[in-house]
CSV table of C-alpha atoms and ligand atoms in Angstrom, one decimal:
chain,number,residue,atom,x,y,z
A,586,UNK,CA,0.0,0.1,0.1
A,587,UNK,CA,2.9,2.4,0.8
A,588,UNK,CA,4.6,1.6,-2.4
A,589,UNK,CA,1.3,2.1,-4.4
A,590,UNK,CA,0.5,5.5,-2.4
A,591,UNK,CA,4.3,6.9,-3.2
A,592,UNK,CA,3.6,6.2,-6.7
A,593,UNK,CA,0.8,8.6,-6.8
A,594,UNK,CA,2.9,11.3,-5.9
A,595,UNK,CA,5.1,11.7,-8.8
A,596,UNK,CA,4.4,14.5,-11.0
A,597,UNK,CA,6.1,15.3,-14.4
A,598,UNK,CA,8.5,18.1,-14.8
A,599,UNK,CA,6.9,21.4,-16.0
A,600,UNK,CA,9.7,21.8,-18.4
A,601,UNK,CA,9.2,20.5,-21.9
A,602,UNK,CA,11.3,19.7,-25.1
A,603,UNK,CA,9.3,20.1,-28.3
A,604,UNK,CA,10.8,19.2,-31.7
A,605,UNK,CA,9.9,22.9,-32.9
A,606,UNK,CA,8.8,26.3,-31.5
A,607,UNK,CA,4.9,26.1,-31.7
A,608,UNK,CA,3.6,29.4,-32.9
A,609,UNK,CA,0.4,30.8,-31.0
A,610,UNK,CA,-2.2,33.2,-31.8
A,611,UNK,CA,-4.0,34.7,-28.8
A,612,UNK,CA,-7.6,35.9,-28.8
A,613,UNK,CA,-8.0,38.2,-25.7
A,614,UNK,CA,-4.6,39.3,-24.1
A,615,UNK,CA,-6.2,39.5,-20.6
A,616,UNK,CA,-5.5,37.6,-17.5
A,617,UNK,CA,-5.8,34.1,-18.9
A,618,UNK,CA,-4.0,34.9,-22.2
A,619,UNK,CA,-1.0,36.2,-20.4
A,620,UNK,CA,-0.9,33.4,-18.0
A,621,UNK,CA,-0.8,30.6,-20.4
A,622,UNK,CA,1.7,32.3,-22.8
A,623,UNK,CA,4.0,33.1,-19.7
A,624,UNK,CA,5.0,29.3,-20.3
A,625,UNK,CA,7.1,30.4,-23.6
A,626,UNK,CA,9.2,32.9,-21.4
A,627,UNK,CA,9.8,30.3,-18.6
A,628,UNK,CA,10.7,27.7,-21.4
A,629,UNK,CA,12.1,29.5,-24.3
A,630,UNK,CA,12.0,27.6,-27.7
A,631,UNK,CA,8.5,25.8,-26.7
A,632,UNK,CA,6.0,28.5,-27.6
A,633,UNK,CA,6.0,31.8,-29.4
A,634,UNK,CA,3.2,34.1,-29.7
A,635,UNK,CA,3.2,35.8,-33.3
A,636,UNK,CA,-0.3,37.1,-33.4
A,637,UNK,CA,-2.8,38.7,-31.0
A,638,UNK,CA,-5.9,40.5,-30.9
A,639,UNK,CA,-7.6,42.4,-28.1
A,640,UNK,CA,-10.0,45.2,-28.1
A,641,UNK,CA,-8.1,47.2,-25.3
A,642,UNK,CA,-5.1,48.7,-27.3
A,643,UNK,CA,-2.9,48.7,-24.4
A,644,UNK,CA,-3.2,45.0,-23.5
A,645,UNK,CA,-2.6,44.2,-27.3
A,646,UNK,CA,0.2,46.4,-27.6
A,647,UNK,CA,1.8,45.3,-24.5
A,648,UNK,CA,1.6,41.7,-25.8
A,649,UNK,CA,3.0,42.7,-29.2
A,650,UNK,CA,5.7,44.3,-27.5
A,651,UNK,CA,6.7,41.5,-25.2
A,652,UNK,CA,6.6,38.8,-28.2
A,653,UNK,CA,8.0,41.6,-30.8
A,654,UNK,CA,4.9,40.8,-33.1
A,655,UNK,CA,4.8,43.0,-36.3
A,656,UNK,CA,2.3,45.6,-36.1
A,657,UNK,CA,0.1,43.8,-39.0
A,658,UNK,CA,-0.2,40.8,-36.8
A,659,UNK,CA,-1.7,42.9,-33.9
A,660,UNK,CA,-5.6,43.1,-34.2
A,661,UNK,CA,-8.3,44.7,-32.3
A,662,UNK,CA,-11.6,42.5,-32.4
A,663,UNK,CA,-11.0,38.8,-32.7
A,664,UNK,CA,-13.1,38.9,-35.8
A,665,UNK,CA,-10.2,40.8,-37.6
A,666,UNK,CA,-7.8,38.2,-36.6
A,667,UNK,CA,-10.3,35.5,-38.1
A,668,UNK,CA,-10.6,37.6,-41.4
A,669,UNK,CA,-7.0,37.7,-41.6
A,670,UNK,CA,-6.7,33.9,-41.1
A,671,UNK,CA,-8.8,33.2,-43.9
A,672,UNK,CA,-5.9,33.4,-46.3
A,673,UNK,CA,-4.1,30.8,-44.3
A,674,UNK,CA,-3.4,30.2,-40.4
A,675,UNK,CA,-1.5,32.8,-38.6
A,676,UNK,CA,0.1,30.2,-36.2
A,677,UNK,CA,0.1,26.5,-35.4
A,678,UNK,CA,-2.5,26.9,-32.5
A,679,UNK,CA,-5.0,29.5,-31.1
A,680,UNK,CA,-5.8,30.5,-27.7
A,681,UNK,CA,-9.3,31.6,-27.1
A,682,UNK,CA,-9.0,33.6,-24.0
A,683,UNK,CA,-12.0,36.0,-24.7
A,684,UNK,CA,-15.0,36.8,-22.5
A,685,UNK,CA,-17.6,33.9,-22.1
A,686,UNK,CA,-20.0,35.0,-24.6
A,687,UNK,CA,-17.5,35.0,-27.5
A,688,UNK,CA,-16.1,31.6,-26.9
A,689,UNK,CA,-18.7,29.9,-29.3
A,690,UNK,CA,-18.2,32.3,-32.2
A,691,UNK,CA,-14.7,32.4,-32.0
A,692,UNK,CA,-13.9,28.5,-31.7
A,693,UNK,CA,-16.6,27.6,-34.4
A,694,UNK,CA,-14.8,29.7,-36.9
A,695,UNK,CA,-11.4,28.7,-35.8
A,696,UNK,CA,-12.0,25.2,-36.1
A,697,UNK,CA,-13.1,25.7,-39.7
A,698,UNK,CA,-9.7,27.6,-40.4
A,699,UNK,CA,-7.8,24.4,-39.0
A,700,UNK,CA,-6.7,25.5,-35.7
A,701,UNK,CA,-5.8,23.3,-32.5
A,702,UNK,CA,-7.3,25.5,-29.9
A,703,UNK,CA,-6.9,25.9,-26.3
A,704,UNK,CA,-10.3,27.2,-25.3
A,705,UNK,CA,-11.2,28.7,-22.3
A,706,UNK,CA,-14.0,27.6,-20.0
A,707,UNK,CA,-17.0,27.9,-20.3
A,708,UNK,CA,-16.7,26.8,-24.1
A,709,UNK,CA,-20.3,28.2,-24.8
A,710,UNK,CA,-23.3,29.7,-23.4
A,711,UNK,CA,-26.0,27.1,-24.0
A,712,UNK,CA,-26.2,23.3,-24.3
A,713,UNK,CA,-27.0,23.5,-28.0
A,714,UNK,CA,-23.9,25.5,-28.5
A,715,UNK,CA,-21.7,23.0,-26.5
A,716,UNK,CA,-22.9,20.3,-28.9
A,717,UNK,CA,-22.6,22.4,-32.2
A,718,UNK,CA,-18.7,22.9,-31.0
A,719,UNK,CA,-18.4,18.9,-30.5
A,720,UNK,CA,-20.0,18.3,-34.0
A,721,UNK,CA,-17.4,20.6,-35.4
A,722,UNK,CA,-14.5,19.3,-33.9
A,723,UNK,CA,-15.5,15.8,-34.8
A,724,UNK,CA,-16.0,17.0,-38.5
A,725,UNK,CA,-12.8,19.1,-38.3
A,726,UNK,CA,-10.6,16.7,-36.6
A,727,UNK,CA,-8.7,19.4,-34.8
A,728,UNK,CA,-7.7,19.4,-31.2
A,729,UNK,CA,-9.6,21.2,-28.6
A,730,UNK,CA,-8.3,21.6,-25.1
A,731,UNK,CA,-10.6,23.2,-22.7
A,732,UNK,CA,-9.1,25.1,-19.8
A,733,UNK,CA,-10.1,22.8,-17.1
A,734,UNK,CA,-6.9,23.3,-15.4
A,735,UNK,CA,-7.7,21.6,-12.0
A,736,UNK,CA,-7.2,18.3,-13.8
A,737,UNK,CA,-3.6,19.2,-14.7
A,738,UNK,CA,-2.8,20.2,-11.1
A,739,UNK,CA,-0.6,17.9,-9.2
A,740,UNK,CA,-3.2,17.7,-6.3
A,741,UNK,CA,-6.0,16.6,-8.5
A,742,UNK,CA,-3.8,14.2,-10.4
A,743,UNK,CA,-2.7,12.6,-7.4
A,744,UNK,CA,-6.3,12.1,-6.1
A,745,UNK,CA,-7.3,10.7,-9.3
A,746,UNK,CA,-4.2,8.2,-9.3
A,747,UNK,CA,-5.3,7.2,-6.0
A,748,UNK,CA,-8.7,6.4,-7.1
A,749,UNK,CA,-7.4,4.8,-10.3
A,750,UNK,CA,-5.4,2.4,-8.3
A,751,UNK,CA,-8.3,1.3,-6.4
A,752,UNK,CA,-6.9,2.8,-2.9
A,753,UNK,CA,-10.2,3.2,-1.5
A,754,UNK,CA,-11.9,0.3,-3.2
A,755,UNK,CA,-15.0,1.1,-5.3
A,756,UNK,CA,-16.0,4.7,-5.0
A,757,UNK,CA,-19.7,4.9,-3.8
A,758,UNK,CA,-20.1,8.5,-3.0
A,759,UNK,CA,-18.2,12.0,-3.1
A,760,UNK,CA,-18.7,15.2,-1.2
A,761,UNK,CA,-17.2,18.0,-3.0
A,762,UNK,CA,-17.3,21.6,-2.0
A,763,UNK,CA,-16.3,24.9,-4.0
A,764,UNK,CA,-15.7,27.6,-1.3
A,765,UNK,CA,-15.5,30.7,-3.6
A,766,UNK,CA,-14.5,33.1,-1.0
A,767,UNK,CA,-16.6,36.1,0.3
A,768,UNK,CA,-14.2,38.8,-1.6
A,769,UNK,CA,-13.7,36.7,-4.7
A,770,UNK,CA,-17.5,36.5,-5.0
A,771,UNK,CA,-18.1,40.1,-4.5
A,772,UNK,CA,-15.3,40.9,-7.2
A,773,UNK,CA,-16.0,38.3,-9.9
A,774,UNK,CA,-19.6,37.3,-9.5
A,775,UNK,CA,-21.6,40.5,-8.2
A,776,UNK,CA,-19.3,43.5,-9.6
A,777,UNK,CA,-17.2,41.7,-12.1
A,778,UNK,CA,-17.3,40.1,-15.5
A,779,UNK,CA,-19.4,37.2,-14.5
A,780,UNK,CA,-22.1,39.0,-12.4
A,781,UNK,CA,-25.1,38.3,-14.7
A,782,UNK,CA,-25.6,34.9,-16.0
A,783,UNK,CA,-27.3,35.9,-19.4
A,784,UNK,CA,-24.3,38.0,-20.2
A,785,UNK,CA,-21.7,35.3,-19.5
A,786,UNK,CA,-23.0,31.9,-18.1
A,787,UNK,CA,-24.8,30.6,-15.2
A,788,UNK,CA,-22.6,30.5,-11.8
A,789,UNK,CA,-22.6,26.6,-11.6
A,790,UNK,CA,-21.2,26.8,-15.4
A,791,UNK,CA,-18.9,29.5,-14.9
A,792,UNK,CA,-17.2,28.7,-12.0
A,793,UNK,CA,-18.2,25.1,-11.4
A,794,UNK,CA,-17.7,23.4,-14.9
A,795,UNK,CA,-14.3,22.7,-13.4
A,796,UNK,CA,-15.8,20.9,-10.4
A,797,UNK,CA,-18.4,19.0,-12.4
A,798,UNK,CA,-15.6,18.0,-14.6
A,799,UNK,CA,-13.5,16.8,-11.7
A,800,UNK,CA,-16.5,14.7,-10.2
A,801,UNK,CA,-17.0,13.1,-13.6
A,802,UNK,CA,-13.3,12.3,-14.1
A,803,UNK,CA,-12.8,11.0,-10.5
A,804,UNK,CA,-15.7,8.8,-10.5
A,805,UNK,CA,-15.2,7.7,-14.3
A,806,UNK,CA,-18.8,7.0,-15.1
A,807,UNK,CA,-21.1,9.0,-16.9
A,808,UNK,CA,-23.5,11.4,-14.9
A,809,UNK,CA,-27.1,10.6,-15.6
A,810,UNK,CA,-29.4,12.8,-13.4
A,811,UNK,CA,-28.8,15.8,-11.3
A,812,UNK,CA,-30.9,18.1,-8.9
A,813,UNK,CA,-29.8,21.5,-7.6
A,814,UNK,CA,-31.1,24.3,-5.3
A,815,UNK,CA,-29.9,27.7,-4.7
A,816,UNK,CA,-30.3,31.4,-4.9
A,817,UNK,CA,-29.0,35.2,-4.4
A,818,UNK,CA,-29.1,35.3,-0.4
A,819,UNK,CA,-27.2,38.8,0.2
A,820,UNK,CA,-26.3,40.6,-2.8
A,821,UNK,CA,-29.9,41.9,-3.4
A,822,UNK,CA,-31.2,45.5,-4.0
A,823,UNK,CA,-33.5,45.2,-0.9
A,824,UNK,CA,-30.4,44.7,1.5
A,825,UNK,CA,-29.0,48.0,0.3
A,826,UNK,CA,-28.5,49.8,3.7
A,827,UNK,CA,-30.4,53.1,4.0
A,828,UNK,CA,-28.4,56.0,2.5
A,829,UNK,CA,-25.9,54.1,0.7
A,830,UNK,CA,-24.8,56.1,-2.4
A,831,UNK,CA,-24.3,54.4,-5.9
A,832,UNK,CA,-20.5,54.1,-5.1
A,833,UNK,CA,-18.4,53.0,-2.1
A,834,UNK,CA,-16.2,56.2,-3.2
A,835,UNK,CA,-19.3,58.5,-2.8
A,836,UNK,CA,-18.7,58.9,0.9
A,837,UNK,CA,-20.9,56.1,1.9
A,838,UNK,CA,-22.0,55.9,5.7
A,839,UNK,CA,-21.4,52.2,6.2
A,840,UNK,CA,-18.3,52.0,4.0
A,841,UNK,CA,-16.1,51.3,7.3
A,842,UNK,CA,-18.3,48.5,8.4
A,843,UNK,CA,-19.1,46.7,5.2
A,844,UNK,CA,-16.6,43.8,4.4
A,845,UNK,CA,-17.8,44.1,0.8
A,846,UNK,CA,-16.9,47.9,0.4
A,847,UNK,CA,-14.7,48.5,-2.6
A,848,UNK,CA,-12.4,50.6,-0.5
A,849,UNK,CA,-11.9,47.6,1.9
A,850,UNK,CA,-11.4,44.9,-1.1
A,851,UNK,CA,-9.0,47.0,-3.4
A,852,UNK,CA,-7.4,49.8,-1.5
A,853,UNK,CA,-7.0,48.2,2.0
A,854,UNK,CA,-6.8,44.7,1.2
A,855,UNK,CA,-5.2,44.8,-2.3
A,856,UNK,CA,-7.3,41.8,-3.6
A,857,UNK,CA,-7.7,41.2,-7.2
A,858,UNK,CA,-6.1,44.4,-8.5
A,859,UNK,CA,-4.8,42.5,-11.6
A,860,UNK,CA,-8.0,43.6,-13.4
A,861,UNK,CA,-7.0,47.1,-13.3
A,862,UNK,CA,-3.7,46.8,-15.2
A,863,UNK,CA,-1.9,49.0,-12.7
A,864,UNK,CA,1.8,49.9,-12.9
A,865,UNK,CA,4.3,47.6,-10.8
A,866,UNK,CA,4.4,50.6,-8.3
A,867,UNK,CA,1.1,52.0,-7.8
A,868,UNK,CA,-0.8,54.2,-5.3
A,869,UNK,CA,-4.0,54.2,-3.5
A,870,UNK,CA,-5.1,57.2,-5.6
A,871,UNK,CA,-4.7,55.1,-8.7
A,872,UNK,CA,-6.8,52.2,-7.4
A,873,UNK,CA,-9.4,54.9,-6.2
A,874,UNK,CA,-9.5,56.2,-9.7
A,875,UNK,CA,-10.5,52.7,-11.1
A,876,UNK,CA,-13.3,52.6,-8.3
A,877,UNK,CA,-14.7,55.8,-9.6
A,878,UNK,CA,-14.9,54.6,-13.2
A,879,UNK,CA,-15.7,51.0,-13.3
A,880,UNK,CA,-18.4,48.6,-12.0
A,881,UNK,CA,-15.7,47.6,-9.4
A,882,UNK,CA,-16.5,50.7,-7.2
A,883,UNK,CA,-20.2,50.3,-7.2
A,884,UNK,CA,-22.4,49.6,-4.0
A,885,UNK,CA,-22.4,45.7,-3.9
A,886,UNK,CA,-26.3,45.7,-3.3
A,887,UNK,CA,-26.8,47.9,-6.6
A,888,UNK,CA,-25.7,45.7,-9.2
A,889,UNK,CA,-27.8,43.9,-12.1
A,890,UNK,CA,-26.4,40.4,-10.5
A,891,UNK,CA,-28.3,37.3,-10.6
A,892,UNK,CA,-25.6,34.6,-9.6
A,893,UNK,CA,-26.4,32.5,-6.6
A,894,UNK,CA,-24.2,32.7,-3.7
A,895,UNK,CA,-25.0,29.5,-2.6
A,896,UNK,CA,-25.7,26.3,-4.6
A,897,UNK,CA,-26.5,22.8,-3.3
A,898,UNK,CA,-26.3,19.7,-5.9
A,899,UNK,CA,-27.0,16.2,-5.9
A,900,UNK,CA,-25.5,14.0,-9.1
A,901,UNK,CA,-26.2,10.4,-9.7
A,902,UNK,CA,-23.8,8.7,-12.0
A,903,UNK,CA,-24.2,5.3,-13.6
A,904,UNK,CA,-24.1,2.4,-11.5
A,905,UNK,CA,-25.5,4.1,-8.7
A,906,UNK,CA,-22.7,6.0,-7.6
A,907,UNK,CA,-23.7,9.4,-6.0
A,908,UNK,CA,-22.1,13.0,-5.3
A,909,UNK,CA,-23.0,16.1,-3.7
A,910,UNK,CA,-21.4,19.3,-4.9
A,911,UNK,CA,-21.8,22.6,-2.9
A,912,UNK,CA,-20.7,26.0,-4.0
A,913,UNK,CA,-20.4,28.5,-1.3
A,914,UNK,CA,-19.5,32.3,-1.7
A,915,UNK,CA,-19.3,33.0,2.3
A,916,UNK,CA,-16.0,31.4,3.1
A,917,UNK,CA,-12.9,32.9,4.4
A,918,UNK,CA,-10.5,30.7,2.0
A,919,UNK,CA,-10.9,29.3,-1.4
A,920,UNK,CA,-9.6,25.9,-2.4
A,921,UNK,CA,-11.7,22.8,-3.1
A,922,UNK,CA,-12.6,20.4,-0.3
A,923,UNK,CA,-13.3,16.8,-1.2
A,924,UNK,CA,-14.2,13.7,0.4
A,925,UNK,CA,-14.3,10.4,-1.1
A,926,UNK,CA,-16.2,7.3,0.2
A,927,UNK,CA,-15.0,4.1,-1.0
A,928,UNK,CA,-15.6,0.5,0.0
A,929,UNK,CA,-12.1,-0.1,1.2
A,930,UNK,CA,-11.1,3.3,2.3
A,931,UNK,CA,-11.8,7.0,2.6
A,932,UNK,CA,-9.9,10.1,1.3
A,933,UNK,CA,-10.3,13.8,2.8
A,934,UNK,CA,-8.6,16.7,1.0
A,935,UNK,CA,-8.4,20.4,0.9
A,936,UNK,CA,-7.1,21.2,-2.2
A,937,UNK,CA,-3.5,21.3,-1.3
A,938,UNK,CA,-3.2,18.1,0.7
A,939,UNK,CA,-5.4,14.8,1.1
A,940,UNK,CA,-5.2,11.8,3.5
A,941,UNK,CA,-6.2,8.3,2.7
A,942,UNK,CA,-7.5,6.2,5.6
A,943,UNK,CA,-7.6,2.5,5.0
A,944,UNK,CA,-10.4,0.4,6.5
A,945,UNK,CA,-8.5,-3.0,6.5
A,946,UNK,CA,-5.3,-1.8,8.3
A,947,UNK,CA,-6.6,1.4,10.0
A,948,UNK,CA,-3.5,3.0,8.7
A,949,UNK,CA,-3.6,6.6,7.3
A,950,UNK,CA,-1.5,7.9,4.5
A,951,UNK,CA,-0.9,11.6,4.1
A,952,UNK,CA,-0.3,13.1,0.7
A,953,UNK,CA,1.4,16.6,-0.1
A,954,UNK,CA,2.9,17.9,-3.1
A,955,UNK,CA,6.7,18.6,-2.6
A,956,UNK,CA,7.7,21.1,-5.2
A,957,UNK,CA,11.3,19.4,-5.4
A,958,UNK,CA,9.5,16.2,-6.7
A,959,UNK,CA,8.9,18.2,-9.9
A,960,UNK,CA,12.1,20.0,-10.3
A,961,UNK,CA,11.3,23.1,-12.0
A,962,UNK,CA,7.5,23.3,-10.6
A,963,UNK,CA,5.9,27.0,-10.5
A,964,UNK,CA,2.6,27.3,-8.6
A,965,UNK,CA,1.0,29.2,-11.5
A,966,UNK,CA,-2.4,29.4,-10.3
A,967,UNK,CA,-5.0,26.8,-9.9
A,968,UNK,CA,-2.7,24.5,-7.9
A,969,UNK,CA,-0.1,24.7,-10.7
A,970,UNK,CA,-2.7,23.6,-13.2
A,971,UNK,CA,-2.3,26.6,-15.3
A,972,UNK,CA,1.0,25.9,-16.7
A,973,UNK,CA,0.8,22.2,-16.5
A,974,UNK,CA,-2.0,22.3,-19.1
A,975,UNK,CA,-0.2,24.5,-21.4
A,976,UNK,CA,2.7,22.0,-21.0
A,977,UNK,CA,0.5,19.0,-21.9
A,978,UNK,CA,-1.2,21.0,-24.6
A,979,UNK,CA,2.0,22.0,-26.3
A,980,UNK,CA,3.0,18.3,-26.1
A,981,UNK,CA,-0.1,17.2,-27.6
A,982,UNK,CA,0.2,19.6,-30.7
A,983,UNK,CA,4.0,18.8,-31.2
A,984,UNK,CA,3.4,15.0,-31.1
A,985,UNK,CA,0.2,15.1,-32.7
A,986,UNK,CA,-1.1,12.6,-29.8
A,987,UNK,CA,-4.2,13.9,-28.4
A,988,UNK,CA,-4.2,11.6,-25.5
A,989,UNK,CA,-1.5,13.6,-23.9
A,990,UNK,CA,-4.3,15.7,-22.7
A,991,UNK,CA,-6.0,15.0,-19.7
A,992,UNK,CA,-9.4,15.3,-21.2
A,993,UNK,CA,-10.9,14.7,-24.5
A,994,UNK,CA,-13.1,17.4,-25.9
A,995,UNK,CA,-16.1,14.8,-25.6
A,996,UNK,CA,-15.3,14.7,-21.7
A,997,UNK,CA,-15.1,18.5,-21.6
A,998,UNK,CA,-18.7,18.9,-23.3
A,999,UNK,CA,-20.1,16.4,-20.9
A,1000,UNK,CA,-18.9,18.5,-17.8
A,1001,UNK,CA,-20.5,21.6,-19.2
A,1002,UNK,CA,-23.9,19.7,-20.2
A,1003,UNK,CA,-24.0,18.5,-16.5
A,1004,UNK,CA,-23.6,22.2,-15.3
A,1005,UNK,CA,-26.5,23.4,-17.8
A,1006,UNK,CA,-28.8,20.5,-16.4
A,1007,UNK,CA,-27.9,21.7,-12.8
A,1008,UNK,CA,-29.1,25.4,-13.6
A,1009,UNK,CA,-32.2,24.0,-15.5
A,1010,UNK,CA,-33.1,22.0,-12.2
A,1011,UNK,CA,-32.1,24.8,-9.9
A,1012,UNK,CA,-34.5,27.0,-11.9
A,1013,UNK,CA,-37.5,24.6,-12.4
A,1014,UNK,CA,-37.0,22.7,-9.0
A,1015,UNK,CA,-37.1,19.5,-10.6
A,1016,UNK,CA,-34.6,16.5,-11.0
A,1017,UNK,CA,-32.9,16.7,-14.6
A,1018,UNK,CA,-31.5,14.1,-16.9
A,1019,UNK,CA,-28.1,14.6,-18.3
A,1020,UNK,CA,-28.7,14.3,-22.0
A,1021,UNK,CA,-25.5,14.5,-24.4
A,1022,UNK,CA,-27.9,14.3,-27.4
B,675,NAD,N1,-9.7,28.0,-16.8
B,675,NAD,C1,-9.8,28.8,-15.8
B,675,NAD,O1,-9.6,28.6,-14.4
B,675,NAD,C2,-10.3,30.3,-15.7
B,675,NAD,C3,-10.0,31.3,-14.8
B,675,NAD,C4,-10.3,32.5,-15.1
B,675,NAD,C5,-11.0,32.9,-16.3
B,675,NAD,N2,-11.3,32.0,-17.2
B,675,NAD,C6,-11.8,32.2,-18.4
B,675,NAD,O2,-11.0,32.9,-19.3
B,675,NAD,C7,-11.8,33.8,-20.1
B,675,NAD,C8,-11.1,35.2,-20.0
B,675,NAD,O3,-11.1,35.6,-18.7
B,675,NAD,P1,-9.8,36.6,-18.2
B,675,NAD,O4,-10.0,36.5,-16.8
B,675,NAD,O5,-8.6,36.4,-18.9
B,675,NAD,O6,-10.7,37.8,-18.5
B,675,NAD,P2,-10.0,39.2,-19.1
B,675,NAD,O7,-10.7,40.5,-19.1
B,675,NAD,O8,-8.8,39.4,-18.2
B,675,NAD,O9,-9.5,39.0,-20.6
B,675,NAD,C9,-10.3,39.0,-21.6
B,675,NAD,C10,-9.9,39.9,-22.7
B,675,NAD,O10,-10.6,39.6,-23.9
B,675,NAD,C11,-10.6,41.1,-24.3
B,675,NAD,N3,-11.6,41.2,-25.5
B,675,NAD,C12,-13.2,41.3,-25.1
B,675,NAD,N4,-13.8,41.6,-26.4
B,675,NAD,C13,-12.9,41.3,-27.3
B,675,NAD,C14,-13.2,41.2,-28.6
B,675,NAD,N5,-14.4,41.4,-29.3
B,675,NAD,N6,-11.9,40.8,-29.4
B,675,NAD,C15,-10.9,40.7,-28.9
B,675,NAD,N7,-10.5,40.8,-27.4
B,675,NAD,C16,-11.6,41.0,-26.7
B,675,NAD,C17,-10.4,41.8,-23.2
B,675,NAD,O11,-10.4,43.2,-23.8
B,675,NAD,C18,-9.8,41.3,-22.5
B,675,NAD,O12,-8.5,41.9,-22.4
B,675,NAD,C19,-13.3,34.1,-19.5
B,675,NAD,O13,-14.0,33.3,-20.4
B,675,NAD,C20,-13.0,33.3,-18.1
B,675,NAD,O14,-14.3,32.7,-17.8
B,675,NAD,C21,-11.0,30.7,-16.8
């Protein structure tokens, strides 16, 4: 048992030797576009950005300068990049790191142009669009990797390794929690890009398609039926305290006592500042200016948000295996919590470490990732999953061996379909069958 357990701790080095430098076109030079392409700077000779598109000129120019991209390959709207690609692909692969509502259009057109794609999640805004993407991927034969970064993190890989080796016997039930963290909820899902489910995607898809994909992957069986409950408990207009002005910067009398105050989150606690594109050395005045001019400074109770701040779901998988998944905004920390109940053992994990308890011997086996195991490991975000994903993606493109990816596109679509089924159940109050066709 100890030997089997030691095996699962082995992770691959982050570095990669490709047979050539793989050229990349980036649609959306924001946070995700920058994160993935950083790999090429860490490991020169693997990845080179040769074209970029972003409607924010500074972001487009900044990536253009970083990679010395000729002006004619720096585009504004992604459709300009697609138009230029009609005469021939601009790069070996395309990274689609645009806002949620543009993924479908971009990916459908890019597949037609023959690009292998790293497509950010959520892949689309409806089940119908997800199915259409899958159909086109089958038709064109291109490779599509979805940004399910958790699958690539050493922690979840080890957890999956433990289950695949039968270390808990047969999996019977999993309890999985996604603690969003109170300030992250306020930042991204009340004030930020994902505050409205119709403009982006429902919370359970936007945030938790990762978790549903992870559950499907860990259990290794198809999900057949789901049910979900949840609502917006706090961030509602009627909870706005008397006298609160439209912006926290307008002299709100409640500002000092409100944890969700934009001044508290951004100026005092310096959280989530990456969205403001601030210079390396910034001042509070520069943050306050952003709060006066963007949604990030608005009263938390005065947004047109509709994303639930708590969701509870139950999921039934083939063979009677069950899982429950809970999303919670009101936690002091992020990082997924998972409990796996098997016929021969139990695993409990907190997103960084986990412990296997065996019923036969009564022994416990703790697992934690040691960066030295991997040599040049870098915690790139999502438990290291961000850069592990791009490494595997480049390797799959280089070798034309799509199995190097943790997830087939079919699997990724299934995880999304589960999410849309949960949302339907939450809204209609009934159990919903997960139908792939
Ligand atoms: N895999 C993950 O864990 C993960 C984490 C965060 C975000 N995401 C997803 O990645 C995507 C990007 O998120 P982000 O945090 O990088 O957002 P972002 O806002 O930082 O970046 C998106 C960029 O797209 C640009 N853009 C908008 N419209 C455009 C258009 N028409 N043409 C060209 N560029 C355009 C914006 O100017 C922006 O720079 C989102 O869909 C998000 O849901 C995935």
